[in-house]
XYZ file of C-alpha atoms in Angstrom:
374
model
C 16.640 -3.738 21.799
C 14.757 -6.961 21.034
C 13.755 -9.684 23.439
C 16.421 -12.269 24.284
C 15.217 -15.518 25.907
C 18.059 -18.040 26.186
C 16.014 -20.497 28.300
C 14.552 -23.104 25.860
C 11.696 -23.946 28.290
C 10.545 -20.331 28.262
C 10.707 -20.334 24.468
C 8.468 -23.400 24.355
C 6.120 -21.734 26.839
C 5.850 -18.685 24.544
C 5.196 -20.923 21.564
C 2.528 -23.115 23.210
C 0.813 -20.568 25.444
C -0.988 -21.133 28.778
C -1.430 -24.944 28.403
C 2.363 -25.339 28.712
C 2.605 -23.334 31.959
C 2.858 -26.408 34.215
C 5.462 -28.194 32.099
C 7.665 -25.213 31.232
C 7.354 -23.017 34.306
C 6.597 -19.327 34.627
C 7.841 -16.423 32.556
C 10.070 -13.479 33.289
C 8.534 -10.006 33.216
C 9.892 -9.346 29.709
C 8.705 -12.722 28.474
C 5.244 -12.050 29.930
C 5.034 -8.884 27.838
C 5.952 -10.898 24.754
C 3.381 -13.542 25.710
C 0.677 -10.888 25.980
C 1.582 -9.540 22.522
C 1.462 -13.022 21.003
C -1.837 -13.807 22.725
C -3.309 -10.534 21.439
C -2.828 -11.872 17.911
C -2.799 -15.671 17.975
C -5.332 -15.975 20.773
C -7.892 -15.171 18.062
C -7.235 -18.528 16.397
C -10.067 -20.759 17.654
C -8.669 -23.816 15.851
C -5.387 -23.640 17.754
C -7.223 -23.180 21.020
C -9.365 -26.274 20.409
C -6.202 -28.324 19.874
C -4.818 -27.200 23.230
C -2.191 -24.982 21.641
C -1.726 -21.278 22.293
C -4.957 -19.711 23.514
C -5.785 -16.261 24.756
C -4.182 -15.408 28.085
C -4.579 -11.687 28.523
C -6.839 -11.895 25.483
C -7.211 -9.833 22.330
C -8.803 -6.934 24.225
C -5.854 -6.373 26.599
C -3.948 -4.255 24.086
C -5.134 -1.681 21.590
C -3.801 -1.996 18.053
C -1.376 0.944 18.443
C -0.175 -0.483 21.786
C 0.360 -3.860 20.167
C 2.358 -2.343 17.317
C 4.558 -0.429 19.753
C 5.020 -3.516 21.941
C 6.146 -5.873 19.175
C 8.557 -3.244 17.864
C 10.105 -3.096 21.321
C 10.279 -6.814 22.017
C 10.928 -8.682 18.767
C 13.561 -8.683 16.012
C 12.736 -7.309 12.563
C 11.901 -10.610 10.866
C 9.482 -11.555 13.659
C 7.796 -8.130 13.550
C 7.222 -8.437 9.809
C 5.692 -11.892 10.229
C 3.421 -10.710 13.054
C 2.203 -7.716 11.049
C 1.610 -9.903 7.997
C -0.394 -12.415 10.045
C -2.373 -9.602 11.663
C -3.607 -8.420 8.275
C -3.733 -11.609 6.212
C -4.829 -14.222 8.790
C -6.917 -12.201 11.203
C -8.094 -9.229 9.179
C -6.860 -6.566 11.640
C -6.990 -3.802 9.037
C -6.061 -1.066 11.533
C -2.447 -2.229 11.260
C -2.109 -0.561 7.870
C -3.035 2.865 9.240
C 0.381 2.968 10.893
C 2.846 4.913 8.729
C 5.916 2.913 9.745
C 4.171 -0.363 8.951
C 3.051 0.864 5.539
C 6.544 2.029 4.636
C 8.135 -1.277 5.643
C 5.691 -4.098 4.986
C 5.793 -6.103 1.749
C 3.009 -5.070 -0.677
C 0.366 -7.754 -1.218
C -3.248 -8.067 -2.272
C -4.183 -8.664 1.364
C -2.653 -5.340 2.314
C -4.364 -3.662 -0.623
C -7.721 -4.934 0.638
C -6.926 -3.621 4.109
C -5.972 -0.206 2.735
C -9.238 0.040 0.806
C -11.164 -0.795 3.989
C -9.344 1.736 6.169
C -8.204 4.573 3.883
C -10.918 6.860 5.245
C -9.225 6.614 8.667
C -5.807 7.676 7.396
C -4.253 11.085 7.803
C -2.699 12.655 4.661
C 0.817 11.363 5.407
C -0.363 7.785 5.936
C -2.639 8.025 2.910
C 0.320 9.030 0.709
C 2.233 5.948 1.862
C -0.844 3.787 1.319
C -1.179 5.097 -2.235
C 2.370 3.911 -2.994
C 1.468 0.450 -1.692
C -1.706 0.401 -3.803
C 0.274 1.461 -6.874
C 2.795 -1.360 -6.453
C 0.170 -4.073 -5.968
C -1.868 -2.759 -8.905
C 1.272 -2.730 -11.063
C 1.850 -6.429 -10.312
C -1.766 -7.383 -11.011
C -1.854 -5.305 -14.182
C 1.391 -6.795 -15.484
C -0.142 -10.281 -15.348
C -3.643 -9.334 -16.450
C -2.515 -7.161 -19.370
C -0.750 -10.199 -20.843
C -3.904 -12.329 -20.504
C -6.042 -9.623 -22.109
C -3.613 -9.167 -25.016
C -3.526 -12.913 -25.615
C -7.320 -13.144 -25.536
C -7.738 -10.349 -28.076
C -4.726 -11.126 -30.288
C -6.763 -13.229 -32.734
C -7.289 -16.949 -33.168
C -4.582 -19.220 -34.563
C -5.354 -20.505 -38.064
C -3.351 -23.661 -38.794
C -4.615 -23.827 -42.369
C -2.692 -20.713 -43.361
C 1.046 -20.147 -43.294
C 2.363 -16.831 -42.034
C 5.164 -14.658 -43.297
C 5.457 -13.201 -39.787
C 8.380 -15.269 -38.477
C 7.976 -14.539 -34.786
C 8.133 -16.942 -31.844
C 4.452 -16.807 -30.929
C 3.494 -17.990 -34.480
C 5.998 -20.885 -34.584
C 4.309 -24.257 -35.299
C 6.445 -26.997 -33.763
C 4.402 -29.962 -35.036
C 4.247 -28.843 -38.670
C 7.915 -27.863 -38.597
C 8.817 -31.320 -37.326
C 6.688 -33.026 -40.012
C 8.109 -30.871 -42.803
C 11.716 -31.600 -41.847
C 11.688 -35.266 -40.757
C 13.563 -36.278 -43.896
C 16.510 -34.219 -42.612
C 16.910 -36.277 -39.428
C 20.460 -37.646 -38.953
C 20.156 -40.897 -36.896
C 23.903 -41.162 -36.449
C 24.199 -37.753 -34.831
C 20.637 -37.926 -33.468
C 19.899 -34.443 -34.723
C 17.116 -32.908 -36.795
C 18.262 -30.232 -39.233
C 15.502 -27.696 -39.827
C 15.501 -26.208 -43.303
C 11.945 -24.854 -43.437
C 10.443 -23.617 -40.129
C 6.656 -23.297 -40.296
C 4.761 -20.353 -38.863
C 1.003 -20.104 -38.296
C -1.111 -17.228 -39.497
C -3.280 -15.418 -36.972
C -6.707 -14.254 -37.968
C -7.924 -10.943 -36.560
C -11.517 -9.908 -36.898
C -11.950 -6.163 -36.903
C -15.426 -5.397 -35.598
C -17.282 -2.156 -35.070
C -16.651 -0.545 -31.679
C -18.166 -2.317 -28.707
C -19.410 -0.691 -25.510
C -18.320 -2.588 -22.391
C -20.119 -1.383 -19.263
C -18.728 -2.736 -15.991
C -21.119 -2.366 -13.043
C -19.190 -3.001 -9.819
C -20.881 -3.720 -6.512
C -18.726 -1.937 -3.919
C -20.181 -3.623 -0.851
C -17.469 -4.745 1.558
C -17.693 -8.440 0.650
C -16.871 -7.665 -2.996
C -13.478 -6.025 -2.386
C -11.463 -8.613 -4.372
C -13.793 -8.217 -7.337
C -13.571 -4.425 -7.089
C -9.777 -4.575 -7.290
C -9.676 -6.873 -10.312
C -12.521 -5.027 -12.051
C -10.587 -1.763 -11.812
C -7.482 -3.328 -13.320
C -9.515 -5.153 -15.983
C -11.186 -1.892 -17.000
C -7.783 -0.242 -17.409
C -6.593 -3.106 -19.620
C -9.739 -3.018 -21.787
C -9.450 0.769 -22.063
C -6.225 0.318 -24.019
C -7.791 -1.941 -26.664
C -8.809 -0.456 -30.029
C -12.443 -0.701 -31.048
C -13.761 -0.839 -27.475
C -15.317 1.824 -25.275
C -15.129 0.876 -21.620
C -17.264 2.382 -18.853
C -16.822 1.582 -15.181
C -19.592 2.288 -12.701
C -19.423 1.599 -8.946
C -22.567 1.303 -6.897
C -24.049 0.659 -3.467
C -27.302 2.501 -2.819
C -25.888 5.265 -5.018
C -24.353 5.023 -8.481
C -20.972 6.620 -9.262
C -19.570 6.725 -12.793
C -15.779 6.353 -12.489
C -15.056 6.181 -16.216
C -12.960 9.367 -16.068
C -10.436 7.457 -13.928
C -10.589 4.129 -15.723
C -7.122 4.559 -17.260
C -5.655 5.006 -13.758
C -6.736 2.047 -11.587
C -4.856 3.407 -8.573
C -6.839 6.639 -8.578
C -10.003 4.686 -9.265
C -9.491 2.355 -6.289
C -8.706 5.249 -3.980
C -12.113 6.714 -4.853
C -14.072 3.526 -4.176
C -16.122 3.630 -0.977
C -16.530 0.084 0.315
C -19.555 -0.884 2.398
C -23.096 0.374 2.616
C -26.284 -1.021 1.135
C -26.882 -2.374 -2.354
C -29.343 -1.172 -5.000
C -28.471 -3.286 -8.039
C -31.609 -2.267 -9.954
C -30.552 1.375 -9.853
C -27.129 0.484 -11.264
C -28.661 -1.601 -14.072
C -30.999 1.295 -14.827
C -27.990 3.579 -15.184
C -26.364 1.051 -17.535
C -29.530 1.126 -19.672
C -29.100 4.873 -20.081
C -25.567 4.327 -21.428
C -26.535 1.795 -24.097
C -26.699 3.465 -27.508
C -26.273 0.402 -29.739
C -27.595 -2.703 -27.924
C -26.227 -5.100 -30.540
C -22.719 -3.848 -29.727
C -23.100 -3.560 -25.959
C -22.073 -5.873 -23.124
C -23.118 -5.135 -19.553
C -20.952 -6.935 -16.990
C -22.593 -6.885 -13.565
C -20.131 -7.824 -10.810
C -22.200 -8.436 -7.680
C -23.248 -10.985 -5.084
C -26.874 -10.383 -6.253
C -28.168 -9.687 -2.738
C -30.575 -6.935 -3.751
C -31.284 -4.301 -1.150
C -33.611 -2.431 -3.483
C -36.461 -3.872 -5.529
C -35.853 -7.447 -6.745
C -38.762 -7.095 -9.183
C -37.270 -3.928 -10.672
C -33.839 -5.578 -11.028
C -35.304 -8.540 -12.935
C -37.418 -6.225 -15.107
C -34.437 -4.070 -16.109
C -32.166 -7.026 -16.872
C -34.936 -8.518 -19.019
C -35.309 -5.198 -20.886
C -31.578 -5.063 -21.580
C -31.534 -8.615 -22.940
C -34.641 -8.039 -25.087
C -33.042 -4.910 -26.548
C -30.206 -7.051 -27.910
C -27.523 -6.262 -25.314
C -25.536 -9.051 -23.696
C -25.721 -9.226 -19.894
C -23.093 -11.128 -17.942
C -23.477 -11.410 -14.170
C -20.343 -12.267 -12.220
C -20.683 -13.405 -8.634
C -16.899 -13.126 -8.328
C -14.128 -11.623 -10.439
C -10.826 -12.416 -8.793
C -7.924 -14.851 -8.802
C -9.880 -17.682 -7.128
C -13.401 -17.099 -8.543
C -15.010 -18.613 -5.440
C -18.361 -16.824 -5.093
C -20.829 -16.365 -2.268
C -24.043 -15.052 -3.777
C -27.843 -15.093 -3.837
C -28.568 -18.207 -5.908
C -32.267 -17.506 -6.138
C -31.792 -14.049 -7.638
C -29.094 -15.346 -9.983
C -31.504 -18.036 -11.231
C -34.202 -15.422 -11.879
C -31.765 -13.348 -13.961
C -30.726 -16.422 -15.954
C -34.361 -17.101 -16.804
C -34.525 -13.605 -18.304
C -31.516 -14.225 -20.555
C -28.535 -13.128 -18.468
C -25.478 -15.335 -18.195
C -24.332 -15.847 -14.599
C -21.040 -17.249 -13.392
C -17.797 -16.594 -11.562
C -14.594 -15.962 -13.466
C -10.976 -15.064 -13.072
C -10.016 -11.861 -14.910
C -8.290 -13.935 -17.584
C -11.448 -15.966 -18.170
C -13.494 -12.773 -18.469
C -11.029 -11.445 -21.054
C -11.443 -14.663 -23.046
C -15.246 -14.465 -22.813
C -15.294 -10.828 -23.972
C -12.908 -11.606 -26.827
C -15.142 -14.470 -27.944
C -18.197 -12.200 -27.984
C -16.673 -9.176 -29.704
C -14.671 -11.196 -32.228
C -17.409 -13.737 -32.922
């Protein structure tokens, strides 16, 4: 049975927290339990506290995460529970919430939850892990659905307006040329344009020799968004003809995950977030994979905070560039492309011929298409 508080003053007291105690009066025993559960979560919000709104009463440490989950399921209705659990993960980063089987089976899949699962999957028992895998699969499916379209568009060939196409399909329809070619059929009285000859644009495809795309993914905890989108990007590129895609995750060790690149769910479940960072070692491994430098692109997704030898990292990137390979360093590869990275190291790599930036997955697809089709 959920909490029922008919008194509007007590409702305002729950909403505003301790600062409203004098104006709204005290709380019943049941309402105090609800207040403690709300304070456990929203008492973490320093901005609200500074404005005199709800601040920690019993404080975040008064309840353990399992206790909090059990408490809110006892006190609040379903829609409130779902909002509290969502805020716990998305606003306050309380990843332990997703290790609860009931929460995983009920909560709406999102990228925030996917990040939390990747952070905490090592804490999950087999039953919880199976539920988490379903959540991962659904979020990956949504990301892949969008990204696959962007990749296909990037690699579908450039539009050539000088040539007419016999392929009368919607994506090749040229509205402007069709309008110009049929203006003489405009009926001013009926205010209608009668189209006799629709015009379609030809698309030019350049068939190049196979390219090797080597994705080096920094799996330190701060790079989790980039890890997710890199895994999905690799799966999309894997499906393209004329391209061989390798995916390598690294911290202080290097793990080649190419065998799982066609299954981004399995790949993500094998990623181990956290630990140190030896970027030079990962670049050295990429060097060993390059057979034809002129047809190789190394995409290094990292924040460039080198825990190994900075000198060795610069030396290996320089060697790759001098061999004829293209090196692209991405400080972020996600939907927002807002990086936090070592600017000094990035500048050193640029001086040796690498290209450094931050991109959305769609922008990376366009960049790769430009390089392999150019």
